[in-house]
């Protein structure tokens, strides 16, 4: 494909910093880049603690484990998300309870969360889908009212904010992913942020096999090896150095798509709610009719333009078919089968975006004509 949906931008100090790790032999899970990456990330998010992990999935598990999630507990998650969100709940033996999504932002619906709270609910795990923040003020209020914790899955939303307060600073903890297609990358990698000193200590302990601080090779708890390497952190530091430019470029691409595709019949464009900043991980739009998705996708692929279908509703997949799901999550299902993501990363020039938008216009008009003819 000439235009992949996502491609990493490694054009800064990434190669130089990785070479430095190799030269100094600091390639494992200690080193100066790890310290710097965690510090830069905490500062950017506006929290005192950032704890680097080897990917974004274990980052969620680490946060839940530190919150003592156990079998019998119910955690409310959106059905419209990547599978990792609910899998981390299952790793603790707890029950993932699926809430529907908001029809405008496609993030977890606060009304739906409210309907799914039971005496066994211990926490809420909202996802900032495709980079748009979930309604964190309302979720925070609802959680406080019911004595629940909040862990944000911010894997797709590095740099987003609600009223100037960054995602990652709203929950008891929040998690990020640095997989190769995410907003900033370390190849594989993740991060947990928190303002809670005690929770931060516990996550650091569990991340590194639960080594006792005072007695060498003594373990009072069952920990994990969820550490990030200094090599991955070196890439992370180089990405953080350029993160404002990377975010600005994504915003520029999204604004240009929105402008070029405005008023196109047969589809709905993504929104950015007032008082919120979208991180624009993937520019995602809905077609009016689910049966239009495949022909549109195929037409674009023939032009070298890769697209990605929106996530399937998690509650429809085999491991989760018996899990509680709010009324079958009808909004999630509708969005899931009509949505496509367009190429969105910072390798795209204005001309690229104009060209892709032209092809999208043609493809959407094409399927609409076909339907009229039939
Ligand atoms: C990417 C992603 C994850 C998992 O991150 P990995 O680093 O791939 O393990 C979790 N949740 C969401 C919503 C994601 O998009």
Short mmCIF file of N, CA, C and O in Angstrom, two decimals, residues 83-188:
data_model
loop_
_atom_site.label_atom_id
_atom_site.label_comp_id
_atom_site.label_asym_id
_atom_site.label_seq_id
_atom_site.Cartn_x
_atom_site.Cartn_y
_atom_site.Cartn_z
N UNK A 83 -9.56 -5.41 21.95
CA UNK A 83 -9.81 -6.55 22.86
C UNK A 83 -8.97 -6.50 24.14
O UNK A 83 -9.37 -7.04 25.18
N UNK A 84 -7.80 -5.84 24.10
CA UNK A 84 -6.89 -5.83 25.25
C UNK A 84 -7.55 -5.26 26.50
O UNK A 84 -7.23 -5.68 27.62
N UNK A 85 -8.46 -4.30 26.34
CA UNK A 85 -9.08 -3.65 27.50
C UNK A 85 -9.79 -4.69 28.37
O UNK A 85 -9.55 -4.78 29.57
N UNK A 86 -10.66 -5.49 27.75
CA UNK A 86 -11.42 -6.47 28.54
C UNK A 86 -10.57 -7.69 28.88
O UNK A 86 -10.77 -8.32 29.92
N UNK A 87 -9.59 -8.02 28.04
CA UNK A 87 -8.71 -9.15 28.37
C UNK A 87 -7.98 -8.92 29.69
O UNK A 87 -7.82 -9.83 30.49
N UNK A 88 -7.53 -7.69 29.92
CA UNK A 88 -6.80 -7.39 31.16
C UNK A 88 -7.70 -7.63 32.38
O UNK A 88 -7.22 -8.07 33.43
N UNK A 89 -8.99 -7.37 32.22
CA UNK A 89 -9.95 -7.65 33.30
C UNK A 89 -10.00 -9.16 33.55
O UNK A 89 -9.96 -9.62 34.69
N UNK A 90 -10.04 -9.93 32.45
CA UNK A 90 -10.11 -11.39 32.56
C UNK A 90 -8.83 -11.97 33.18
O UNK A 90 -8.88 -12.97 33.87
N UNK A 91 -7.67 -11.35 32.91
CA UNK A 91 -6.42 -11.84 33.51
C UNK A 91 -6.52 -11.84 35.04
O UNK A 91 -5.83 -12.61 35.70
N UNK A 92 -7.35 -10.95 35.61
CA UNK A 92 -7.52 -10.89 37.06
C UNK A 92 -8.62 -11.84 37.53
O UNK A 92 -8.92 -11.89 38.72
N UNK A 93 -9.25 -12.53 36.61
CA UNK A 93 -10.35 -13.42 36.96
C UNK A 93 -11.65 -12.67 37.22
O UNK A 93 -12.62 -13.24 37.70
N UNK A 94 -11.67 -11.38 36.92
CA UNK A 94 -12.86 -10.56 37.17
C UNK A 94 -13.79 -10.60 35.94
O UNK A 94 -13.45 -11.17 34.91
N UNK A 95 -14.96 -9.98 36.08
CA UNK A 95 -15.96 -9.99 35.01
C UNK A 95 -15.96 -8.65 34.30
O UNK A 95 -16.08 -7.60 34.94
N UNK A 96 -15.82 -8.69 32.97
CA UNK A 96 -15.96 -7.48 32.17
C UNK A 96 -17.44 -7.29 31.87
O UNK A 96 -18.10 -8.19 31.35
N UNK A 97 -17.97 -6.13 32.24
CA UNK A 97 -19.38 -5.79 32.00
C UNK A 97 -19.38 -4.71 30.93
O UNK A 97 -18.73 -3.68 31.10
N UNK A 98 -20.10 -4.96 29.83
CA UNK A 98 -19.96 -4.08 28.67
C UNK A 98 -21.01 -2.97 28.64
O UNK A 98 -22.21 -3.23 28.70
N UNK A 99 -20.53 -1.75 28.51
CA UNK A 99 -21.40 -0.60 28.33
C UNK A 99 -21.41 -0.21 26.86
O UNK A 99 -20.48 -0.51 26.11
N UNK A 100 -22.49 0.45 26.45
CA UNK A 100 -22.63 0.91 25.07
C UNK A 100 -21.83 2.21 24.90
O UNK A 100 -21.27 2.74 25.86
N UNK A 101 -21.77 2.72 23.67
CA UNK A 101 -21.00 3.94 23.43
C UNK A 101 -21.90 5.13 23.14
O UNK A 101 -23.09 4.98 22.81
N UNK A 102 -21.32 6.30 23.24
CA UNK A 102 -22.00 7.54 22.93
C UNK A 102 -22.11 7.65 21.41
O UNK A 102 -21.14 7.37 20.70
N UNK A 103 -23.28 8.06 20.88
CA UNK A 103 -23.44 8.09 19.42
C UNK A 103 -22.57 9.15 18.73
O UNK A 103 -22.35 9.07 17.52
N UNK A 104 -22.08 10.15 19.47
CA UNK A 104 -21.31 11.22 18.84
C UNK A 104 -19.80 11.02 18.93
O UNK A 104 -19.07 11.22 17.96
N UNK A 105 -19.33 10.64 20.13
CA UNK A 105 -17.87 10.50 20.31
C UNK A 105 -17.42 9.05 20.15
O UNK A 105 -16.24 8.79 20.04
N UNK A 106 -18.38 8.10 20.21
CA UNK A 106 -18.11 6.66 20.11
C UNK A 106 -17.35 6.14 21.33
O UNK A 106 -16.94 4.99 21.38
N UNK A 107 -17.14 7.00 22.35
CA UNK A 107 -16.54 6.57 23.61
C UNK A 107 -17.64 6.06 24.53
O UNK A 107 -18.83 6.28 24.29
N UNK A 108 -17.26 5.40 25.60
CA UNK A 108 -18.22 4.80 26.54
C UNK A 108 -19.29 5.81 26.98
O UNK A 108 -18.99 6.97 27.26
N UNK A 109 -20.55 5.35 26.99
CA UNK A 109 -21.68 6.21 27.35
C UNK A 109 -21.86 6.22 28.86
O UNK A 109 -21.92 5.16 29.50
N UNK A 110 -21.96 7.41 29.42
CA UNK A 110 -22.10 7.54 30.88
C UNK A 110 -23.44 6.97 31.34
O UNK A 110 -23.51 6.30 32.38
N UNK A 111 -24.50 7.18 30.57
CA UNK A 111 -25.82 6.64 30.93
C UNK A 111 -25.76 5.12 30.95
O UNK A 111 -26.36 4.46 31.79
N UNK A 112 -25.05 4.56 29.99
CA UNK A 112 -24.94 3.11 29.91
C UNK A 112 -24.14 2.57 31.11
O UNK A 112 -24.52 1.55 31.69
N UNK A 113 -23.07 3.26 31.49
CA UNK A 113 -22.29 2.85 32.67
C UNK A 113 -23.23 2.78 33.87
O UNK A 113 -23.25 1.81 34.62
N UNK A 114 -24.02 3.85 34.02
CA UNK A 114 -24.92 3.96 35.17
C UNK A 114 -25.87 2.77 35.23
O UNK A 114 -26.11 2.22 36.31
N UNK A 115 -26.38 2.38 34.07
CA UNK A 115 -27.32 1.24 34.02
C UNK A 115 -26.65 -0.08 34.41
O UNK A 115 -27.32 -1.00 34.86
N UNK A 116 -25.33 -0.19 34.23
CA UNK A 116 -24.64 -1.47 34.43
C UNK A 116 -24.00 -1.61 35.81
O UNK A 116 -23.39 -2.63 36.11
N UNK A 117 -24.11 -0.57 36.64
CA UNK A 117 -23.53 -0.66 38.00
C UNK A 117 -24.35 -1.61 38.86
O UNK A 117 -25.58 -1.55 38.87
N UNK A 118 -23.66 -2.54 39.55
CA UNK A 118 -24.31 -3.46 40.49
C UNK A 118 -23.53 -3.41 41.80
O UNK A 118 -22.47 -2.77 41.86
N UNK A 119 -24.00 -4.11 42.84
CA UNK A 119 -23.22 -4.12 44.11
C UNK A 119 -21.83 -4.74 43.93
O UNK A 119 -20.96 -4.54 44.77
N UNK A 120 -21.60 -5.49 42.86
CA UNK A 120 -20.28 -6.12 42.66
C UNK A 120 -19.32 -5.24 41.84
O UNK A 120 -18.15 -5.56 41.69
N UNK A 121 -19.83 -4.12 41.31
CA UNK A 121 -18.96 -3.24 40.52
C UNK A 121 -17.87 -2.63 41.39
O UNK A 121 -18.17 -2.11 42.47
N UNK A 122 -16.62 -2.71 40.93
CA UNK A 122 -15.52 -2.08 41.68
C UNK A 122 -14.88 -0.91 40.93
O UNK A 122 -14.28 -0.03 41.54
N UNK A 123 -15.01 -0.90 39.61
CA UNK A 123 -14.35 0.18 38.87
C UNK A 123 -14.87 0.35 37.46
O UNK A 123 -15.62 -0.48 36.94
N UNK A 124 -14.45 1.44 36.86
CA UNK A 124 -14.82 1.79 35.49
C UNK A 124 -13.53 1.93 34.68
O UNK A 124 -12.56 2.54 35.15
N UNK A 125 -13.52 1.34 33.48
CA UNK A 125 -12.33 1.34 32.62
C UNK A 125 -12.70 1.98 31.28
O UNK A 125 -12.93 1.28 30.29
N UNK A 126 -12.79 3.31 31.23
CA UNK A 126 -13.14 3.97 29.97
C UNK A 126 -11.96 3.97 28.99
O UNK A 126 -10.80 3.89 29.42
N UNK A 127 -12.26 4.06 27.72
CA UNK A 127 -11.23 4.09 26.67
C UNK A 127 -11.41 5.40 25.88
O UNK A 127 -12.54 5.77 25.55
N UNK A 128 -10.32 6.09 25.62
CA UNK A 128 -10.39 7.32 24.81
C UNK A 128 -10.23 6.89 23.35
O UNK A 128 -9.12 6.89 22.80
N UNK A 129 -11.36 6.53 22.73
CA UNK A 129 -11.33 5.80 21.47
C UNK A 129 -10.84 6.64 20.29
O UNK A 129 -11.36 7.74 20.06
N UNK A 130 -9.90 6.13 19.57
CA UNK A 130 -9.29 6.77 18.40
C UNK A 130 -8.66 8.12 18.73
O UNK A 130 -8.31 8.88 17.84
N UNK A 131 -8.52 8.40 20.04
CA UNK A 131 -7.87 9.65 20.45
C UNK A 131 -8.83 10.67 21.03
O UNK A 131 -8.40 11.68 21.57
N UNK A 132 -10.17 10.42 20.90
CA UNK A 132 -11.13 11.36 21.49
C UNK A 132 -11.36 11.01 22.96
O UNK A 132 -11.65 9.86 23.27
N UNK A 133 -11.23 11.99 23.86
CA UNK A 133 -11.42 11.66 25.28
C UNK A 133 -12.84 11.20 25.58
O UNK A 133 -13.80 11.71 25.01
N UNK A 134 -12.95 10.22 26.49
CA UNK A 134 -14.26 9.88 27.05
C UNK A 134 -14.70 11.05 27.93
O UNK A 134 -13.92 11.95 28.22
N UNK A 135 -15.97 11.04 28.33
CA UNK A 135 -16.54 12.14 29.12
C UNK A 135 -16.04 12.03 30.57
O UNK A 135 -16.77 11.61 31.47
N UNK A 136 -14.78 12.43 30.78
CA UNK A 136 -14.12 12.14 32.06
C UNK A 136 -14.72 12.87 33.25
O UNK A 136 -14.68 12.37 34.37
N UNK A 137 -15.29 14.07 33.02
CA UNK A 137 -15.87 14.79 34.17
C UNK A 137 -17.06 14.01 34.71
O UNK A 137 -17.18 13.78 35.91
N UNK A 138 -17.94 13.58 33.80
CA UNK A 138 -19.14 12.85 34.23
C UNK A 138 -18.77 11.47 34.78
O UNK A 138 -19.36 11.01 35.76
N UNK A 139 -17.77 10.83 34.17
CA UNK A 139 -17.36 9.50 34.65
C UNK A 139 -16.74 9.60 36.04
O UNK A 139 -17.02 8.81 36.93
N UNK A 140 -15.92 10.64 36.23
CA UNK A 140 -15.29 10.87 37.55
C UNK A 140 -16.37 11.09 38.61
O UNK A 140 -16.34 10.51 39.70
N UNK A 141 -17.38 11.93 38.30
CA UNK A 141 -18.46 12.22 39.25
C UNK A 141 -19.24 10.95 39.59
O UNK A 141 -19.55 10.69 40.75
N UNK A 142 -19.56 10.18 38.55
CA UNK A 142 -20.34 8.95 38.75
C UNK A 142 -19.55 7.96 39.62
O UNK A 142 -20.10 7.35 40.53
N UNK A 143 -18.25 7.84 39.32
CA UNK A 143 -17.40 6.91 40.09
C UNK A 143 -17.34 7.35 41.56
O UNK A 143 -17.48 6.53 42.47
N UNK A 144 -17.16 8.65 41.79
CA UNK A 144 -17.07 9.15 43.17
C UNK A 144 -18.38 8.92 43.92
O UNK A 144 -18.39 8.55 45.08
N UNK A 145 -19.50 9.12 43.21
CA UNK A 145 -20.82 8.92 43.81
C UNK A 145 -21.00 7.49 44.29
O UNK A 145 -21.59 7.23 45.33
N UNK A 146 -20.47 6.53 43.52
CA UNK A 146 -20.67 5.11 43.83
C UNK A 146 -19.45 4.47 44.50
O UNK A 146 -19.42 3.25 44.69
N UNK A 147 -18.42 5.25 44.80
CA UNK A 147 -17.23 4.70 45.45
C UNK A 147 -16.45 3.75 44.56
O UNK A 147 -15.92 2.74 45.02
N UNK A 148 -16.37 4.05 43.27
CA UNK A 148 -15.65 3.18 42.32
C UNK A 148 -14.34 3.84 41.92
O UNK A 148 -14.22 5.07 41.95
N UNK A 149 -13.36 3.04 41.53
CA UNK A 149 -12.15 3.62 40.93
C UNK A 149 -12.32 3.76 39.42
O UNK A 149 -13.21 3.13 38.82
N UNK A 150 -11.46 4.57 38.83
CA UNK A 150 -11.43 4.74 37.38
C UNK A 150 -10.01 4.47 36.89
O UNK A 150 -9.06 5.03 37.44
N UNK A 151 -9.87 3.59 35.92
CA UNK A 151 -8.59 3.43 35.22
C UNK A 151 -8.85 3.80 33.77
O UNK A 151 -9.70 3.20 33.11
N UNK A 152 -8.15 4.81 33.27
CA UNK A 152 -8.33 5.21 31.87
C UNK A 152 -7.45 4.34 30.97
O UNK A 152 -6.25 4.24 31.22
N UNK A 153 -8.05 3.76 29.92
CA UNK A 153 -7.23 3.14 28.88
C UNK A 153 -6.98 4.23 27.83
O UNK A 153 -7.82 4.49 26.98
N UNK A 154 -5.81 4.86 27.96
CA UNK A 154 -5.47 5.99 27.10
C UNK A 154 -4.50 5.57 26.00
O UNK A 154 -3.76 6.40 25.45
N UNK A 155 -4.52 4.27 25.66
CA UNK A 155 -3.59 3.73 24.67
C UNK A 155 -3.59 4.51 23.36
O UNK A 155 -2.56 4.62 22.69
N UNK A 156 -4.77 5.05 22.99
CA UNK A 156 -4.91 5.69 21.68
C UNK A 156 -4.92 7.22 21.78
O UNK A 156 -5.20 7.89 20.79
N UNK A 157 -4.66 7.75 22.97
CA UNK A 157 -4.98 9.17 23.16
C UNK A 157 -3.88 9.99 23.81
O UNK A 157 -4.16 11.00 24.46
N UNK A 158 -2.62 9.59 23.64
CA UNK A 158 -1.53 10.40 24.19
C UNK A 158 -1.69 11.85 23.72
O UNK A 158 -1.84 12.10 22.51
N UNK A 159 -1.70 12.79 24.66
CA UNK A 159 -1.76 14.20 24.29
C UNK A 159 -3.16 14.79 24.30
O UNK A 159 -3.32 16.01 24.19
N UNK A 160 -4.21 13.95 24.41
CA UNK A 160 -5.57 14.48 24.45
C UNK A 160 -5.84 15.10 25.82
O UNK A 160 -5.15 14.79 26.80
N UNK A 161 -6.84 15.99 25.90
CA UNK A 161 -7.20 16.54 27.21
C UNK A 161 -8.67 16.89 27.29
O UNK A 161 -9.37 16.98 26.28
N UNK A 162 -9.12 17.06 28.54
CA UNK A 162 -10.48 17.51 28.84
C UNK A 162 -10.33 18.76 29.69
O UNK A 162 -9.74 18.71 30.78
N UNK A 163 -10.79 19.89 29.18
CA UNK A 163 -10.66 21.19 29.86
C UNK A 163 -9.22 21.44 30.31
O UNK A 163 -8.97 21.93 31.41
N UNK A 164 -8.28 21.09 29.46
CA UNK A 164 -6.88 21.39 29.73
C UNK A 164 -6.18 20.39 30.62
O UNK A 164 -4.97 20.46 30.81
N UNK A 165 -6.95 19.47 31.21
CA UNK A 165 -6.32 18.43 32.04
C UNK A 165 -6.16 17.19 31.17
O UNK A 165 -7.12 16.67 30.62
N UNK A 166 -4.92 16.75 31.04
CA UNK A 166 -4.59 15.66 30.12
C UNK A 166 -5.29 14.36 30.47
O UNK A 166 -5.50 14.07 31.65
N UNK A 167 -5.62 13.57 29.46
CA UNK A 167 -6.02 12.19 29.75
C UNK A 167 -4.81 11.52 30.39
O UNK A 167 -3.67 11.85 30.07
N UNK A 168 -5.09 10.63 31.32
CA UNK A 168 -4.00 10.04 32.09
C UNK A 168 -3.90 10.67 33.46
O UNK A 168 -3.19 10.17 34.33
N UNK A 169 -4.62 11.79 33.66
CA UNK A 169 -4.58 12.48 34.95
C UNK A 169 -5.96 12.50 35.61
O UNK A 169 -6.17 13.23 36.58
N UNK A 170 -6.92 11.73 35.06
CA UNK A 170 -8.30 11.76 35.58
C UNK A 170 -8.63 10.56 36.45
O UNK A 170 -9.50 10.65 37.32
N UNK A 171 -8.00 9.45 36.22
CA UNK A 171 -8.34 8.23 36.94
C UNK A 171 -7.42 8.00 38.13
O UNK A 171 -6.45 8.73 38.32
N UNK A 172 -7.74 6.98 38.93
CA UNK A 172 -6.80 6.52 39.95
C UNK A 172 -5.50 6.12 39.27
O UNK A 172 -4.41 6.28 39.81
N UNK A 173 -5.65 5.58 38.04
CA UNK A 173 -4.49 5.26 37.21
C UNK A 173 -4.94 5.35 35.75
O UNK A 173 -6.14 5.40 35.46
N UNK A 174 -3.96 5.41 34.84
CA UNK A 174 -4.27 5.43 33.41
C UNK A 174 -3.15 4.70 32.69
O UNK A 174 -2.02 4.65 33.17
N UNK A 175 -3.49 4.13 31.54
CA UNK A 175 -2.50 3.32 30.82
C UNK A 175 -2.36 3.79 29.38
O UNK A 175 -3.31 4.29 28.78
N UNK A 176 -1.16 3.61 28.85
CA UNK A 176 -0.83 4.03 27.49
C UNK A 176 -0.15 2.88 26.76
O UNK A 176 0.42 1.99 27.39
N UNK A 177 -0.18 2.93 25.42
CA UNK A 177 0.53 1.93 24.60
C UNK A 177 1.47 2.65 23.65
O UNK A 177 1.14 3.71 23.11
N UNK A 178 2.64 2.04 23.44
CA UNK A 178 3.61 2.57 22.47
C UNK A 178 3.89 1.55 21.38
O UNK A 178 5.02 1.44 20.88
N UNK A 179 2.87 0.77 21.02
CA UNK A 179 2.96 -0.13 19.87
C UNK A 179 3.30 0.70 18.62
O UNK A 179 3.08 1.91 18.60
N UNK A 180 3.80 0.03 17.57
CA UNK A 180 4.30 0.74 16.40
C UNK A 180 3.31 1.64 15.70
O UNK A 180 3.71 2.56 14.99
N UNK A 181 2.01 1.38 15.87
CA UNK A 181 1.03 2.23 15.17
C UNK A 181 0.43 3.31 16.06
O UNK A 181 -0.45 4.05 15.63
N UNK A 182 0.91 3.45 17.29
CA UNK A 182 0.31 4.42 18.22
C UNK A 182 0.92 5.82 18.01
O UNK A 182 1.84 6.00 17.22
N UNK A 183 0.40 6.80 18.76
CA UNK A 183 0.77 8.20 18.51
C UNK A 183 2.26 8.44 18.75
O UNK A 183 2.93 9.09 17.96
N UNK A 184 2.77 7.92 19.87
CA UNK A 184 4.23 7.81 19.99
C UNK A 184 4.54 6.34 20.22
O UNK A 184 3.72 5.60 20.78
N UNK A 185 5.70 5.90 19.76
CA UNK A 185 6.00 4.47 19.80
C UNK A 185 7.36 4.20 20.41
O UNK A 185 8.26 5.06 20.39
N UNK A 186 7.49 2.98 20.97
CA UNK A 186 8.81 2.46 21.36
C UNK A 186 8.98 1.07 20.74
O UNK A 186 9.75 0.26 21.25
N UNK A 187 8.26 0.77 19.68
CA UNK A 187 8.22 -0.57 19.09
C UNK A 187 7.11 -1.36 19.76
O UNK A 187 6.02 -1.50 19.25
N UNK A 188 7.41 -1.90 20.93
CA UNK A 188 6.42 -2.38 21.88
C UNK A 188 6.69 -1.61 23.16
O UNK A 188 7.85 -1.38 23.52
#
